Amino acid sequence: MLTSSFIFLPGVGPVTERRWWQEGTLNWTQFLAQPAIPGLSTARKRWYDDELRTAQSSAEQGRLDQLAARFPRREHWRLYGTCRSRAGYLDIETTGASPQEGEVTVVGLHHHGHTLSLVRGETLTAERLQAELDHCDLLVTFFGSRFDIPYLCAKFPGLRLPPWHFDLCFAARRLALQGGLKHIEQTLGIERSKSIRGLDGWDAVRLWAQWGDGDVAARDRLLAYNRADTEHLVLLADRFAEDLMNQLGPSLIALSSFHPTETR
């Protein structure tokens, strides 16, 4: 989807991008191969050609951070297919208070096929968290742009985040899926183990407090809950990225614009 995107070009929005797709220009290579694009002056076509060649070079060399700032944040999902292997799926638990008064208790981070649980007072340090995030080009969260990321940045000043962020909460809304993470999981048939089924964020706060009072079983249950939250982001991201591609990408437009010649 990345190389089918034109909305990062100056003056190009979703309407223009969609029109180009409908006219058969489905990716950067096809755009560059055409001597002219309807509606574009020769000078602007040359300008866009230069921009696309620079974008191609950045993508080929893995310098995706240079493109991130040019994409609207709600369109960061377009990079998911390109850098899924370097995506980090993140979910945090807290003490339930605001960042000014509360603390991060657990950071769950899944990347490169493994899930890591960083726990306050044990393995959760600014240095360790930064080291793990440095392995990721894209961050996947559920409502993380409004909660997880601001909370982490408040507690760990100077934290450097991956340049791309796929927030599944807002992707769900675009796909007409309502409710929170647990409700959407149920809607899509994603099951949780019996030991953590029905738990929510406030239960995570309670389990942390119980663990602080010496309940070792509460620790295990809290970490299992956070692990499920984190790992299920993988399933949702895969599903949402495919659905967004099918509903908003160029493939469906190209198919709907194709009218085979009738034979008798």
Short mmCIF file of C-alpha atoms in Angstrom, two decimals:
data_model
loop_
_atom_site.label_atom_id
_atom_site.label_comp_id
_atom_site.label_asym_id
_atom_site.label_seq_id
_atom_site.Cartn_x
_atom_site.Cartn_y
_atom_site.Cartn_z
CA MET A 1 0.00 0.00 0.00
CA LEU A 2 2.92 2.33 0.63
CA THR A 3 3.94 2.49 -3.03
CA SER A 4 0.32 3.08 -4.06
CA SER A 5 0.14 6.18 -1.86
CA PHE A 6 0.29 9.67 -3.32
CA ILE A 7 -1.22 11.70 -0.47
CA PHE A 8 2.22 12.72 0.80
CA LEU A 9 2.85 14.73 -2.35
CA PRO A 10 2.34 18.49 -1.86
CA GLY A 11 -1.18 19.48 -2.87
CA VAL A 12 -2.42 15.90 -3.30
CA GLY A 13 -5.29 14.73 -1.11
CA PRO A 14 -7.52 11.64 -1.01
CA VAL A 15 -9.75 12.86 -3.87
CA THR A 16 -6.85 13.36 -6.28
CA GLU A 17 -5.21 10.12 -5.21
CA ARG A 18 -8.43 8.21 -5.75
CA ARG A 19 -8.91 9.80 -9.21
CA TRP A 20 -5.42 8.73 -10.25
CA TRP A 21 -6.18 5.17 -9.14
CA GLN A 22 -9.41 5.22 -11.12
CA GLU A 23 -7.52 6.42 -14.18
CA GLY A 24 -5.14 3.45 -13.87
CA THR A 25 -2.16 5.00 -12.08
CA LEU A 26 -1.99 2.56 -9.19
CA ASN A 27 1.57 3.00 -7.90
CA TRP A 28 4.73 5.07 -8.03
CA THR A 29 6.25 3.04 -10.87
CA GLN A 30 3.23 3.59 -13.12
CA PHE A 31 3.19 7.31 -12.31
CA LEU A 32 6.87 7.70 -13.21
CA ALA A 33 6.44 5.71 -16.44
CA GLN A 34 3.80 8.09 -17.78
CA PRO A 35 5.01 11.18 -19.67
CA ALA A 36 1.96 13.14 -18.51
CA ILE A 37 -0.85 12.94 -15.96
CA PRO A 38 -4.23 14.52 -16.79
CA GLY A 39 -4.64 17.75 -14.85
CA LEU A 40 -0.94 18.20 -14.06
CA SER A 41 1.30 20.75 -15.70
CA THR A 42 4.63 19.58 -17.09
CA ALA A 43 6.48 21.37 -14.30
CA ARG A 44 4.35 19.82 -11.56
CA LYS A 45 4.71 16.36 -13.11
CA ARG A 46 8.50 16.75 -13.02
CA TRP A 47 8.28 17.94 -9.41
CA TYR A 48 6.19 14.95 -8.38
CA ASP A 49 8.52 12.61 -10.29
CA ASP A 50 11.44 13.89 -8.22
CA GLU A 51 9.45 13.49 -5.00
CA LEU A 52 8.48 9.91 -5.86
CA ARG A 53 12.03 8.93 -6.81
CA THR A 54 13.21 10.26 -3.45
CA ALA A 55 10.46 8.30 -1.70
CA GLN A 56 11.41 5.15 -3.63
CA SER A 57 15.02 5.55 -2.61
CA SER A 58 14.08 6.07 1.03
CA ALA A 59 11.87 2.96 1.02
CA GLU A 60 14.50 0.81 -0.70
CA GLN A 61 17.17 1.90 1.80
CA GLY A 62 14.87 1.42 4.80
CA ARG A 63 14.90 5.14 5.70
CA LEU A 64 11.17 5.13 6.37
CA ASP A 65 11.39 7.81 9.05
CA GLN A 66 11.88 10.39 6.30
CA LEU A 67 8.44 9.56 4.91
CA ALA A 68 6.52 9.37 8.18
CA ALA A 69 6.26 13.10 8.79
CA ARG A 70 4.71 13.59 5.34
CA PHE A 71 1.82 11.16 5.84
CA PRO A 72 -1.34 12.09 7.77
CA ARG A 73 -1.27 10.10 11.01
CA ARG A 74 -4.56 8.39 10.23
CA GLU A 75 -2.91 6.99 7.11
CA HIS A 76 0.08 5.40 8.86
CA TRP A 77 -1.62 2.01 8.46
CA ARG A 78 -0.47 2.13 4.83
CA LEU A 79 3.06 1.22 5.90
CA TYR A 80 2.02 -1.84 7.89
CA GLY A 81 2.54 -4.32 5.06
CA THR A 82 5.94 -2.86 4.25
CA CYS A 83 7.45 -3.07 7.72
CA ARG A 84 5.35 -5.68 9.54
CA SER A 85 8.54 -7.58 10.36
CA ARG A 86 9.77 -4.52 12.28
CA ALA A 87 6.48 -3.60 13.91
CA GLY A 88 6.19 -3.34 17.69
CA TYR A 89 2.83 -4.12 19.30
CA LEU A 90 2.55 -2.25 22.59
CA ASP A 91 0.14 -2.16 25.53
CA ILE A 92 0.67 -0.75 29.01
CA GLU A 93 -0.91 -1.14 32.45
CA THR A 94 -0.89 1.62 35.06
CA THR A 95 -1.86 2.27 38.66
CA GLY A 96 -5.07 3.86 37.39
CA ALA A 97 -4.23 7.49 38.13
CA SER A 98 -3.20 10.27 35.74
CA PRO A 99 0.40 10.38 34.47
CA GLN A 100 1.11 13.15 36.95
CA GLU A 101 0.07 11.00 39.91
CA GLY A 102 0.22 7.42 38.66
CA GLU A 103 2.84 5.00 37.41
CA VAL A 104 3.30 2.56 34.56
CA THR A 105 3.24 -0.92 36.06
CA VAL A 106 3.70 -3.16 33.00
CA VAL A 107 4.73 -2.54 29.41
CA GLY A 108 3.92 -5.38 27.04
CA LEU A 109 5.85 -5.26 23.77
CA HIS A 110 5.63 -7.88 21.04
CA HIS A 111 8.15 -7.75 18.22
CA HIS A 112 10.12 -10.20 16.08
CA GLY A 113 7.77 -12.98 17.17
CA HIS A 114 8.37 -12.60 20.90
CA THR A 115 6.44 -10.89 23.69
CA LEU A 116 8.32 -9.05 26.40
CA SER A 117 6.84 -7.95 29.72
CA LEU A 118 8.68 -5.04 31.32
CA VAL A 119 7.60 -4.74 34.95
CA ARG A 120 7.95 -1.77 37.27
CA GLY A 121 10.62 -2.36 39.91
CA GLU A 122 12.13 -5.23 37.91
CA THR A 123 12.89 -4.77 34.21
CA LEU A 124 11.04 -1.56 33.34
CA THR A 125 13.65 1.15 32.94
CA ALA A 126 13.98 3.99 30.47
CA GLU A 127 17.11 2.40 29.01
CA ARG A 128 15.56 -1.03 28.50
CA LEU A 129 12.34 0.35 27.05
CA GLN A 130 14.28 2.57 24.64
CA ALA A 131 16.48 -0.33 23.55
CA GLU A 132 13.42 -2.41 22.68
CA LEU A 133 11.66 0.41 20.83
CA ASP A 134 14.78 1.07 18.79
CA HIS A 135 14.18 -2.29 17.09
CA CYS A 136 10.83 -1.09 15.70
CA ASP A 137 9.95 1.08 12.71
CA LEU A 138 6.22 1.10 13.37
CA LEU A 139 4.23 1.00 16.61
CA VAL A 140 0.85 -0.74 16.84
CA THR A 141 -1.48 0.09 19.74
CA PHE A 142 -5.16 0.26 20.59
CA PHE A 143 -5.98 3.85 21.58
CA GLY A 144 -2.29 4.31 22.22
CA SER A 145 -2.11 7.73 20.61
CA ARG A 146 -4.42 9.02 23.34
CA PHE A 147 -3.36 6.89 26.31
CA ASP A 148 -0.33 4.58 26.15
CA ILE A 149 2.03 6.90 24.29
CA PRO A 150 1.28 10.14 26.22
CA TYR A 151 1.52 8.20 29.49
CA LEU A 152 4.88 6.65 28.59
CA CYS A 153 6.28 9.98 27.39
CA ALA A 154 5.19 11.64 30.65
CA LYS A 155 6.89 8.97 32.77
CA PHE A 156 9.96 8.56 30.54
CA PRO A 157 10.88 12.03 29.25
CA GLY A 158 13.00 11.95 26.12
CA LEU A 159 11.66 8.58 25.00
CA ARG A 160 12.21 8.16 21.25
CA LEU A 161 9.33 6.46 19.49
CA PRO A 162 9.16 4.73 16.10
CA PRO A 163 8.24 7.21 13.36
CA TRP A 164 5.05 5.36 12.31
CA HIS A 165 2.06 4.56 14.55
CA PHE A 166 -0.89 2.35 13.58
CA ASP A 167 -3.61 3.04 16.18
CA LEU A 168 -6.12 0.23 15.83
CA CYS A 169 -8.83 2.05 17.76
CA PHE A 170 -9.29 4.63 15.03
CA ALA A 171 -8.82 2.05 12.29
CA ALA A 172 -11.70 0.11 13.86
CA ARG A 173 -13.95 3.15 13.64
CA ARG A 174 -13.16 3.52 9.94
CA LEU A 175 -14.19 -0.12 9.54
CA ALA A 176 -17.46 0.49 11.44
CA LEU A 177 -16.35 -1.55 14.46
CA GLN A 178 -17.50 -0.01 17.73
CA GLY A 179 -16.48 -0.54 21.35
CA GLY A 180 -13.20 -1.18 23.09
CA LEU A 181 -10.55 -3.81 22.49
CA LYS A 182 -12.33 -6.63 24.32
CA HIS A 183 -15.66 -5.98 22.60
CA ILE A 184 -14.03 -5.93 19.16
CA GLU A 185 -12.20 -9.16 19.93
CA GLN A 186 -15.53 -10.81 20.75
CA THR A 187 -17.09 -9.41 17.59
CA LEU A 188 -14.28 -10.94 15.51
CA GLY A 189 -14.27 -14.26 17.39
CA ILE A 190 -10.93 -13.80 19.15
CA GLU A 191 -10.98 -15.81 22.40
CA ARG A 192 -9.14 -15.28 25.68
CA SER A 193 -8.16 -17.97 28.15
CA LYS A 194 -10.59 -18.65 30.99
CA SER A 195 -8.19 -17.36 33.65
CA ILE A 196 -8.30 -13.80 32.24
CA ARG A 197 -11.63 -13.76 30.42
CA GLY A 198 -13.74 -10.81 31.51
CA LEU A 199 -10.85 -8.81 33.00
CA ASP A 200 -10.43 -5.16 32.06
CA GLY A 201 -8.07 -2.28 32.79
CA TRP A 202 -9.44 -1.69 36.27
CA ASP A 203 -8.87 -5.34 37.10
CA ALA A 204 -5.25 -4.81 36.07
CA VAL A 205 -5.02 -1.98 38.61
CA ARG A 206 -6.51 -4.24 41.27
CA LEU A 207 -4.18 -7.13 40.44
CA TRP A 208 -1.15 -4.84 40.71
CA ALA A 209 -2.27 -3.74 44.17
CA GLN A 210 -2.86 -7.35 45.24
CA TRP A 211 0.58 -8.31 44.04
CA GLY A 212 2.03 -5.45 46.08
CA ASP A 213 0.31 -6.99 49.10
CA GLY A 214 2.09 -10.27 48.49
CA ASP A 215 -0.32 -12.14 46.22
CA VAL A 216 2.04 -13.88 43.78
CA ALA A 217 -0.86 -15.37 41.79
CA ALA A 218 -2.09 -11.84 41.07
CA ARG A 219 1.24 -11.09 39.36
CA ASP A 220 0.88 -14.07 37.05
CA ARG A 221 -2.68 -13.13 36.19
CA LEU A 222 -1.77 -9.50 35.53
CA LEU A 223 1.07 -10.44 33.19
CA ALA A 224 -1.14 -12.98 31.37
CA TYR A 225 -3.77 -10.29 30.92
CA ASN A 226 -1.27 -7.80 29.53
CA ARG A 227 0.27 -10.45 27.29
CA ALA A 228 -3.14 -11.19 25.76
CA ASP A 229 -3.79 -7.48 25.19
CA THR A 230 -0.43 -7.17 23.48
CA GLU A 231 -0.45 -10.32 21.35
CA HIS A 232 -4.02 -9.84 20.16
CA LEU A 233 -2.90 -6.57 18.59
CA VAL A 234 -1.07 -8.70 16.02
CA LEU A 235 -4.28 -10.46 14.99
CA LEU A 236 -6.22 -7.21 14.83
CA ALA A 237 -3.52 -5.31 12.93
CA ASP A 238 -3.30 -8.03 10.28
CA ARG A 239 -7.08 -8.07 9.91
CA PHE A 240 -7.55 -4.29 9.92
CA ALA A 241 -4.73 -3.59 7.47
CA GLU A 242 -6.19 -6.07 4.99
CA ASP A 243 -9.71 -4.68 5.42
CA LEU A 244 -8.54 -1.09 5.04
CA MET A 245 -6.64 -2.05 1.92
CA ASN A 246 -9.72 -3.72 0.46
CA GLN A 247 -12.04 -0.84 1.33
CA LEU A 248 -9.79 2.18 0.80
CA GLY A 249 -6.93 1.01 -1.40
CA PRO A 250 -6.58 0.99 -5.17
CA SER A 251 -7.23 -2.70 -5.86
CA LEU A 252 -11.01 -2.53 -5.46
CA ILE A 253 -11.16 0.70 -7.46
CA ALA A 254 -9.19 -0.85 -10.29
CA LEU A 255 -11.42 -3.91 -10.28
CA SER A 256 -14.63 -1.88 -10.27
CA SER A 257 -13.32 0.26 -13.13
CA PHE A 258 -12.57 -2.79 -15.29
CA HIS A 259 -15.35 -3.74 -17.71
CA PRO A 260 -14.42 -6.79 -19.81
CA THR A 261 -15.54 -6.78 -23.43
CA GLU A 262 -18.70 -8.80 -23.91
CA THR A 263 -18.51 -11.75 -26.25
CA ARG A 264 -21.41 -13.33 -28.06
#
